[in-house]
Short mmCIF file of C-alpha atoms and ligand atoms in Angstrom, two decimals:
data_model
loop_
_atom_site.label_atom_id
_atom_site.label_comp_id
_atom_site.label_asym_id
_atom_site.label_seq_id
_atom_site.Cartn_x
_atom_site.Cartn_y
_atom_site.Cartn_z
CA UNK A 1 -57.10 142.85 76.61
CA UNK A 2 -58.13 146.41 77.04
CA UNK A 3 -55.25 148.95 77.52
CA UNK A 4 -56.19 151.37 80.11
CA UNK A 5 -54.07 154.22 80.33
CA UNK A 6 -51.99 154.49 84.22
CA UNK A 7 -51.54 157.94 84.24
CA UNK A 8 -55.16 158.98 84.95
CA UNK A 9 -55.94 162.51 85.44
CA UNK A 10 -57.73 163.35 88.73
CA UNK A 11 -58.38 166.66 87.80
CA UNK A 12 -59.37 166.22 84.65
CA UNK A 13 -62.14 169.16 83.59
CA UNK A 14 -61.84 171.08 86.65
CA UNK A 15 -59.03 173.77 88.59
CA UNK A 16 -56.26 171.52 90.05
CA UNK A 17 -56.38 170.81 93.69
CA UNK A 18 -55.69 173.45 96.19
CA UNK A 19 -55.21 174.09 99.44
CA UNK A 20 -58.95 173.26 100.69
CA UNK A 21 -58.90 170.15 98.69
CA UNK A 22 -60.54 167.62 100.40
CA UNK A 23 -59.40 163.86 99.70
CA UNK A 24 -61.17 160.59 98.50
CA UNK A 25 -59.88 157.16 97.41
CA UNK A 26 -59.76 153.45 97.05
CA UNK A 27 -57.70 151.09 99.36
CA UNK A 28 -56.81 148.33 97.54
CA UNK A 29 -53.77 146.16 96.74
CA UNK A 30 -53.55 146.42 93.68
CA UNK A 31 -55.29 149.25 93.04
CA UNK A 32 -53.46 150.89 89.92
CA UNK A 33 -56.35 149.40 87.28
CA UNK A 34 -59.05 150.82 89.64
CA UNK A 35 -61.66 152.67 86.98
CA UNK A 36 -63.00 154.19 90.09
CA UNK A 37 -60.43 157.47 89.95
CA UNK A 38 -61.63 158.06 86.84
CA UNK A 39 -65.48 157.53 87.76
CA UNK A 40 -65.37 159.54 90.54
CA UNK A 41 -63.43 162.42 89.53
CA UNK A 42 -66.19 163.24 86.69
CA UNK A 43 -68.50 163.06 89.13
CA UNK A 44 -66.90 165.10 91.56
CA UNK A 45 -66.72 167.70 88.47
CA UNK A 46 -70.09 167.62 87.83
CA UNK A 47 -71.10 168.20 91.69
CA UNK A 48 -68.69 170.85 91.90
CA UNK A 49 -67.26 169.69 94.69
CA UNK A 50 -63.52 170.73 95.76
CA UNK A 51 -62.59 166.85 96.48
CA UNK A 52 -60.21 165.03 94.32
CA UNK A 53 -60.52 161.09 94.60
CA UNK A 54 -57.31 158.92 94.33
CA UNK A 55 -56.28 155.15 93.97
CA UNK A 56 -54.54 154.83 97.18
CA UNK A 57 -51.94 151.20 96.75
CA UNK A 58 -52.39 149.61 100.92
CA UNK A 59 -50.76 146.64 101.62
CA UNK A 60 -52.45 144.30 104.50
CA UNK A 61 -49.89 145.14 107.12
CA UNK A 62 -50.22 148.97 106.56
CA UNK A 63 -54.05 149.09 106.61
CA UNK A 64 -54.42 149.39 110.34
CA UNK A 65 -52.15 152.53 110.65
CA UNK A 66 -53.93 153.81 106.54
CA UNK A 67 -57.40 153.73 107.68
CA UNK A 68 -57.24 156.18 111.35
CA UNK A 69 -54.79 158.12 109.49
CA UNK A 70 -57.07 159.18 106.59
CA UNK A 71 -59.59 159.77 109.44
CA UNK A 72 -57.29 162.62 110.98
CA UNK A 73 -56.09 163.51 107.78
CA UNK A 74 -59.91 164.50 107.06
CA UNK A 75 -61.08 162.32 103.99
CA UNK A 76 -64.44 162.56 103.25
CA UNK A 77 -64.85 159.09 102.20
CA UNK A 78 -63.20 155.78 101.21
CA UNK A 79 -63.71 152.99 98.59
CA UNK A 80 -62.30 149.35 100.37
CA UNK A 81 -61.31 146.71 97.54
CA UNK A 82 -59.74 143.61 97.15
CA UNK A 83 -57.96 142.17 99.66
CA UNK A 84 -59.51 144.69 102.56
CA UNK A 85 -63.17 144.27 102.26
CA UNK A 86 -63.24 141.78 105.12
CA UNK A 87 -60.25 143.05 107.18
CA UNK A 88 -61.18 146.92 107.23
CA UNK A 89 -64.75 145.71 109.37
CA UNK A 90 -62.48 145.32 112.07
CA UNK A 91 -61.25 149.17 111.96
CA UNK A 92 -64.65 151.13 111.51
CA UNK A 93 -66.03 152.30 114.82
CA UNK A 94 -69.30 151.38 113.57
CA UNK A 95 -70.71 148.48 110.48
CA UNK A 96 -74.32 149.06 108.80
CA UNK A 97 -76.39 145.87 109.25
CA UNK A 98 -75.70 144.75 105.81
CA UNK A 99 -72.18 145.02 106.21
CA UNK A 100 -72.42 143.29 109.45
CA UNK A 101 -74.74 140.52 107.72
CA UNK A 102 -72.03 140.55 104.83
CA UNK A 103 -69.04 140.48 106.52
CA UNK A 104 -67.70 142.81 103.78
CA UNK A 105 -67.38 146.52 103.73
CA UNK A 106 -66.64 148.16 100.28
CA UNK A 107 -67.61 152.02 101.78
CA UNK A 108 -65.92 153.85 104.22
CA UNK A 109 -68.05 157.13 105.39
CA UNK A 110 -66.38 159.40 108.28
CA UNK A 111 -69.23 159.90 110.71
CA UNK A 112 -69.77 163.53 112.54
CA UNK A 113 -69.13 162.14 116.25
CA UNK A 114 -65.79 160.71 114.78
CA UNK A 115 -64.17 157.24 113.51
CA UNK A 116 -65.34 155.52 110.22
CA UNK A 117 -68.80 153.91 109.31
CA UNK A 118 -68.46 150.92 107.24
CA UNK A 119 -70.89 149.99 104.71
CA UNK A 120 -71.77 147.87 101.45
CA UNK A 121 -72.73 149.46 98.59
CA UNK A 122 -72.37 146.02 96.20
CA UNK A 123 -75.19 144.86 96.59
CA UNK A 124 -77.41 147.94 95.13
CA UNK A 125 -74.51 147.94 92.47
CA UNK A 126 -75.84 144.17 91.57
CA UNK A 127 -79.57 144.59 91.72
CA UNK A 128 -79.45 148.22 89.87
CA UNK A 129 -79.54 146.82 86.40
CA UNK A 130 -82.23 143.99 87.55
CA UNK A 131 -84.66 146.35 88.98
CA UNK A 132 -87.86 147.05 86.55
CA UNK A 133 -87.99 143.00 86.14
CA UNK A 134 -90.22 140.64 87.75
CA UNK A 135 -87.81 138.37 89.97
CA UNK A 136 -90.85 137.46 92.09
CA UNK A 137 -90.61 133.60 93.05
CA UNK A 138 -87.69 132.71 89.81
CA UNK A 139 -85.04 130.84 90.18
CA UNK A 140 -81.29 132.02 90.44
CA UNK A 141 -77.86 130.03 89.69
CA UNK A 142 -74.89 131.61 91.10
CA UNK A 143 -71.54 130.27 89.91
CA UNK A 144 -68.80 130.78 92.64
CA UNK A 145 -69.00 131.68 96.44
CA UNK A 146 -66.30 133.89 97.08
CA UNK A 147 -66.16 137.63 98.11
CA UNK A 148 -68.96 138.88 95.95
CA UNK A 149 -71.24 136.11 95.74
CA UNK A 150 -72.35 137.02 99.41
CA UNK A 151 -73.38 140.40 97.67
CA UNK A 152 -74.76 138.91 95.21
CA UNK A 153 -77.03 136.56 97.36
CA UNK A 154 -78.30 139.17 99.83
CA UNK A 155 -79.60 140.96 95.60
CA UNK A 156 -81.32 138.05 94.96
CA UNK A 157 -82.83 137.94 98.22
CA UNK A 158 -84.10 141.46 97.69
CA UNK A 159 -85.10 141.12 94.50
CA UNK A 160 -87.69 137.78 95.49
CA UNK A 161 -86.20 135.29 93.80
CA UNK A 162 -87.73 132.05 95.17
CA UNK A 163 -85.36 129.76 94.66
CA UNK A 164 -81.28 130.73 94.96
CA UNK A 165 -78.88 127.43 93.99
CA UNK A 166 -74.87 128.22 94.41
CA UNK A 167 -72.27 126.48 92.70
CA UNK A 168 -69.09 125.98 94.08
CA UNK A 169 -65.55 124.20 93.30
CA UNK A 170 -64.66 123.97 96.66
CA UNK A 171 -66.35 122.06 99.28
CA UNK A 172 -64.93 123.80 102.25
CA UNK A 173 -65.55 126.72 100.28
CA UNK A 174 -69.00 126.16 99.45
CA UNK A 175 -69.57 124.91 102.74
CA UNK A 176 -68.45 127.59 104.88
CA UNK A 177 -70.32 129.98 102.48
CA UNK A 178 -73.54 128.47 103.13
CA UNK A 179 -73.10 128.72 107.35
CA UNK A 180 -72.33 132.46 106.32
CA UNK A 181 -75.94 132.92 105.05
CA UNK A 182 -77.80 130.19 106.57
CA UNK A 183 -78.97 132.61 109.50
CA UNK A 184 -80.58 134.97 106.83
CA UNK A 185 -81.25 131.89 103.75
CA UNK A 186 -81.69 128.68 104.91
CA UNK A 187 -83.33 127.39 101.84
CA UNK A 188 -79.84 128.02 99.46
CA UNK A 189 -79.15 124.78 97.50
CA UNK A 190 -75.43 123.97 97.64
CA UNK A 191 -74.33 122.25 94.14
CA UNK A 192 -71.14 120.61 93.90
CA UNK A 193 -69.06 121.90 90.77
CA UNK A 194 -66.55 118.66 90.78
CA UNK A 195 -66.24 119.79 86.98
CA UNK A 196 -68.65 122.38 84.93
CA UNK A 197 -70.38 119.26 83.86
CA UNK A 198 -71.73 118.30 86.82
CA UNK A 199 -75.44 116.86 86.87
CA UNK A 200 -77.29 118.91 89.62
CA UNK A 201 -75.94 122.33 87.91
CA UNK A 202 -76.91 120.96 84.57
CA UNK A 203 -80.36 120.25 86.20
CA UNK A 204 -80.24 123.84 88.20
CA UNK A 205 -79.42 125.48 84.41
CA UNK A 206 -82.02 124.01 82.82
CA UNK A 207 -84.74 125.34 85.07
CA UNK A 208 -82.94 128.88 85.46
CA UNK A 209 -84.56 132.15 85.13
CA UNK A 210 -81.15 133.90 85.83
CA UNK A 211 -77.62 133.20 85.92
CA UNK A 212 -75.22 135.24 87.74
CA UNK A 213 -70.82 134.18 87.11
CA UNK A 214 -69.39 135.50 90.29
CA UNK A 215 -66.11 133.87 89.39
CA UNK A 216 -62.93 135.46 88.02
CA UNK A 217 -63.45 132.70 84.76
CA UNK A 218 -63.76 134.63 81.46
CA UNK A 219 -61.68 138.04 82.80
CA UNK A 220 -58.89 139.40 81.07
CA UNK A 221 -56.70 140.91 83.31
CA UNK A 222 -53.22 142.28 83.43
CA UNK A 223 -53.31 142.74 87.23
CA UNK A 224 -55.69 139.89 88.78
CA UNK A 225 -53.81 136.52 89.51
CA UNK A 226 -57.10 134.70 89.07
CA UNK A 227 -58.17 136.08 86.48
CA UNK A 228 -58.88 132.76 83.93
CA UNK A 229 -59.95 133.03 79.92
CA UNK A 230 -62.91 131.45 78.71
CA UNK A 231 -66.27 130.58 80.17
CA UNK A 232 -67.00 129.20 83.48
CA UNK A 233 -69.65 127.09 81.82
CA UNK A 234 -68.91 124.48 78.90
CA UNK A 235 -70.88 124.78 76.07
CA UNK A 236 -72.94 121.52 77.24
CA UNK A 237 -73.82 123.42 79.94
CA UNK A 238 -75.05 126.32 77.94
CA UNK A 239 -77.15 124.33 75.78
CA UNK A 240 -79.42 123.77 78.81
CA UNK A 241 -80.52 127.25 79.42
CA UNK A 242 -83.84 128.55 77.97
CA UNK A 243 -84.13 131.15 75.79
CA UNK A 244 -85.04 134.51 77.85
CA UNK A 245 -83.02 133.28 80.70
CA UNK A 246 -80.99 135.95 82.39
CA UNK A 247 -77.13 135.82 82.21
CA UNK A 248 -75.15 138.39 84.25
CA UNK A 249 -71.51 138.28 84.47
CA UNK A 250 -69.97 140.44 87.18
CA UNK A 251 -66.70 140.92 84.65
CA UNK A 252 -66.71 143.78 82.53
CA UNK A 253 -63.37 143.36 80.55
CA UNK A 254 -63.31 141.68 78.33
CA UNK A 255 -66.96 143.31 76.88
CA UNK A 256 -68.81 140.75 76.24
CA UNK A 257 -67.17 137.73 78.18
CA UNK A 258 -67.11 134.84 75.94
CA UNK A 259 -70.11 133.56 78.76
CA UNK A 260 -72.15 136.90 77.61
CA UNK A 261 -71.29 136.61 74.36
CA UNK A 262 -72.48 132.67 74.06
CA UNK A 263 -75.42 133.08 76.23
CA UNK A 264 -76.52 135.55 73.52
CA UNK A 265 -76.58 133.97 71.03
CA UNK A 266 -78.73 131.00 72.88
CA UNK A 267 -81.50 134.09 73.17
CA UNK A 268 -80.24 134.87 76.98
CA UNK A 269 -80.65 138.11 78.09
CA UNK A 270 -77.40 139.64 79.42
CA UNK A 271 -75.60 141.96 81.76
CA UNK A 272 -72.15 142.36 82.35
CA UNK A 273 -70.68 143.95 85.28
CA UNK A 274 -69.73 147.56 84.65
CA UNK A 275 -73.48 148.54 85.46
CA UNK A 276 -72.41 147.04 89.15
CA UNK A 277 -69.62 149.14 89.15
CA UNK A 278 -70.95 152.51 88.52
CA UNK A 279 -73.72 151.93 90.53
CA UNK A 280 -72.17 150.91 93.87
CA UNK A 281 -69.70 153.85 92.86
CA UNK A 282 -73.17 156.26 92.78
CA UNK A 283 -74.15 154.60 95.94
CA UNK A 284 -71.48 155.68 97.75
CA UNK A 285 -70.77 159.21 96.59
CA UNK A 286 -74.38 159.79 97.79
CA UNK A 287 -73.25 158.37 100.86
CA UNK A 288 -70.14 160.79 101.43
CA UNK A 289 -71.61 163.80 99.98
CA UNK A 290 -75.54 164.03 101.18
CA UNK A 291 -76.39 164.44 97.35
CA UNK A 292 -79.49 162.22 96.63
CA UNK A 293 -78.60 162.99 93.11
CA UNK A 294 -74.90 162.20 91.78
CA UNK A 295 -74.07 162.25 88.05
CA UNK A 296 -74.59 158.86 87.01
CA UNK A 297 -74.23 159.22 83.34
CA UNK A 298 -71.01 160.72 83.73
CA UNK A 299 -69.33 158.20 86.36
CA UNK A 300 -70.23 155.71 83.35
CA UNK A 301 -69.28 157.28 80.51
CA UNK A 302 -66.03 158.05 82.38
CA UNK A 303 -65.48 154.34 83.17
CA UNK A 304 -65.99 152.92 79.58
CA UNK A 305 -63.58 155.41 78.49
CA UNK A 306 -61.20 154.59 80.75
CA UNK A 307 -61.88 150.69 79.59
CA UNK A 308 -61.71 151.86 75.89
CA UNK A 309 -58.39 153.42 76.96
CA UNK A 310 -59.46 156.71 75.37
P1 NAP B 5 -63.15 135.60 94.99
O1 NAP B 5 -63.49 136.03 96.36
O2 NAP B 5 -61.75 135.23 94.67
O3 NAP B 5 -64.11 134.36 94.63
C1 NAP B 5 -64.01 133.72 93.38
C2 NAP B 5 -64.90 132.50 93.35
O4 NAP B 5 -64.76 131.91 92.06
C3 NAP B 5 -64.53 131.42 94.37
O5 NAP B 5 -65.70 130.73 94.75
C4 NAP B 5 -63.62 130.52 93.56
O6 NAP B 5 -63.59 129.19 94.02
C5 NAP B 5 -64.32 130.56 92.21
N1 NAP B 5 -63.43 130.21 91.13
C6 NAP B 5 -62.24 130.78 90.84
N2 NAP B 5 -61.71 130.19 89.74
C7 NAP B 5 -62.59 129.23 89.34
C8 NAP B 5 -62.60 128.28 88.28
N3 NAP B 5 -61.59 128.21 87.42
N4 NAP B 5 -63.69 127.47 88.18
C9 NAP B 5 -64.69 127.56 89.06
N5 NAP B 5 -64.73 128.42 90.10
C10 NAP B 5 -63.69 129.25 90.23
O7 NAP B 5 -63.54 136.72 93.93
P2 NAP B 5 -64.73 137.79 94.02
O8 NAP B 5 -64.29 138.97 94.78
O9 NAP B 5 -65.98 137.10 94.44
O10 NAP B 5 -64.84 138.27 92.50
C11 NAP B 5 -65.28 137.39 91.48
C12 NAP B 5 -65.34 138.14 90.15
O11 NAP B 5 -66.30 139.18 90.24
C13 NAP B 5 -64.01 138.82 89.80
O12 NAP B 5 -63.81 138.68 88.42
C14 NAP B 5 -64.24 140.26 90.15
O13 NAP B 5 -63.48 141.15 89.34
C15 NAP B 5 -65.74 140.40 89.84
N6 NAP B 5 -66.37 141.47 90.63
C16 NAP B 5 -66.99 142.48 89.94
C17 NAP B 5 -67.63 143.48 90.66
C18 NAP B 5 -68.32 144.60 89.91
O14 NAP B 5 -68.57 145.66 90.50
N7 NAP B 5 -68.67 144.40 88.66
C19 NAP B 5 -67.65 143.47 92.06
C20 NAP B 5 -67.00 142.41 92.72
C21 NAP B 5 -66.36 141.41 91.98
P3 NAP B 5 -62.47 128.65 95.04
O15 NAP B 5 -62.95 129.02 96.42
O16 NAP B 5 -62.47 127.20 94.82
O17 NAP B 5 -61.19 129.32 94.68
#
């Protein structure tokens, strides 16, 4: 498990925060793990801007009073994680379309006439490290359809995959997560995931051009309840996928997931999810600062660090 130090340094590099220090954060519960501190404070540094960017722990009663109070209190812009993403939509005076679409907002951005916007910056995180390839008319195999496979599925969409197949452990689950997207993909193929075994994934894995793990399966984690070890796909299943296919895991610790790690030595291609992370990051610190250009390099570098616990 990685240790990752909980004392980080907001100000690290820079003068400490004074009196015209403007505020930034993450809502999240918990949020003490967050890498995003860390991300955003080098880049904050590097822009030069006098904002400091904190975790900030909300529980779900207190977000309704949390979220108008940082509004009068100024902030300049908010992160929403786990468990807020859906909840906060209902406190933002106005949603993007793609949050809207989503049902998720990860951004919070203070608009001039007053009260929050609420975005999604996810899913640019997601396709960021896909762009440059030729997605055109492949075929996608998402594993899970919880909070960020949504995200994940409006990526594909963008990218032109032509075929999109979701597996999920849950019926309901799956079920309800298909209605959510049938108004914008009617063509997803549902595949039951009774056990990791299961036939039509086995099929769906052998014809794959990319697989994308948006389950918790394979995540070391001292502060995520569902976080499970080892791979959400036996190694039956992995035996079906071609050599070139894609493999992205949205986990990032452990680096590489023992899915990465087995995919790549099948000849997979591979992408875990700290890419996503920095890049939604990016996405919306261009968002609360007008900057078309934010320090990239550094929000990453920053982040592994804070993963390698240096
Ligand atoms: P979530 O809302 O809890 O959804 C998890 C999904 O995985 C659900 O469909 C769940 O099925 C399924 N699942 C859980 N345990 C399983 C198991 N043992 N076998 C099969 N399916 C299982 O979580 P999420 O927000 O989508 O996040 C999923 C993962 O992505 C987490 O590890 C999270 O840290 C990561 N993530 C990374 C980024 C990034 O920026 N890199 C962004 C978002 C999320 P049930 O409905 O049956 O429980």
């Amino acid at each position: 498990m990685p240790s990752i130090p909980s004392d980080p340094s907001p100000t690290a590099g820079r003068p400490a925060p004074g009196g015209s220090t403007a505020l930034l954060g993450v809502l999240g519960d918990p949020v003490r793990h967050s890498l995003s501190p860390a991300m955003h404070n080098a880049a904050l540094a590097g822009l030069g801007l006098d904002w400091v960017y904190l975790a900030l722990p909300v529980t779900a009663a207190n977000l309704a009073a949390v979220v108008p109070a940082l509004e009068a209190l100024n902030c300049r812009g908010l992160s929403v994680t786990i468990p807020h993403k859906q909840a906060v939509a209902a406190l933002v005076a106005e949603l993007s379309p793609l949050a809207q679409r989503l049902g998720a907002v990860n951004t919070l951005v203070p608009r001039p006439e007053g009260g929050w916007l609420g975005t999604n910056t996810d899913v640019e995180g997601f396709v960021a490290p896909l762009q440059g390839g030729d997605w055109q008319g492949q075929r996608a195999v998402m594993l899970g359809c919880g909070g960020s496979a949504l995200a994940v599925l409006a990526g594909l969409e963008q990218l032109g995959f032509g075929s999109i197949a979701v597996a999920g452990r849950t019926a309901a689950a799956l079920t309800t997560f298909q209605a959510n997207c049938r108004g914008w993909l009617p063509n997803l193929q549902p595949l039951a995931w009774d056990n990791p075994d299961g036939e039509g994934l086995q099929q769906a894995l052998s014809h794959a051009d990319l697989v994308v793990n948006c389950t918790p399966v394979g995540m070391t984690s001292n502060s995520d309840p569902t976080a499970v070890n080892g791979s959400p796909l036996s190694a039956a299943a992995l035996d079906r996928l071609r050599p070139g296919c894609g493999v992205y895991d949205l986990i990032y610790t452990p680096r590489p997931t023992a899915l990465l790690r087995e995919a790549a030595a099948r000849g997979c291609r591979t992408w875990d999810g700290l890419e996503m992370l920095v890049q939604q990051g990016a996405a919306a610190l261009r968002l609360w600062s007008g900057r078309d250009t934010v320090p990239v390099a550094a929000m990453r570098q920053a982040a592994l660090e804070r993963l390698q616990g240096s």
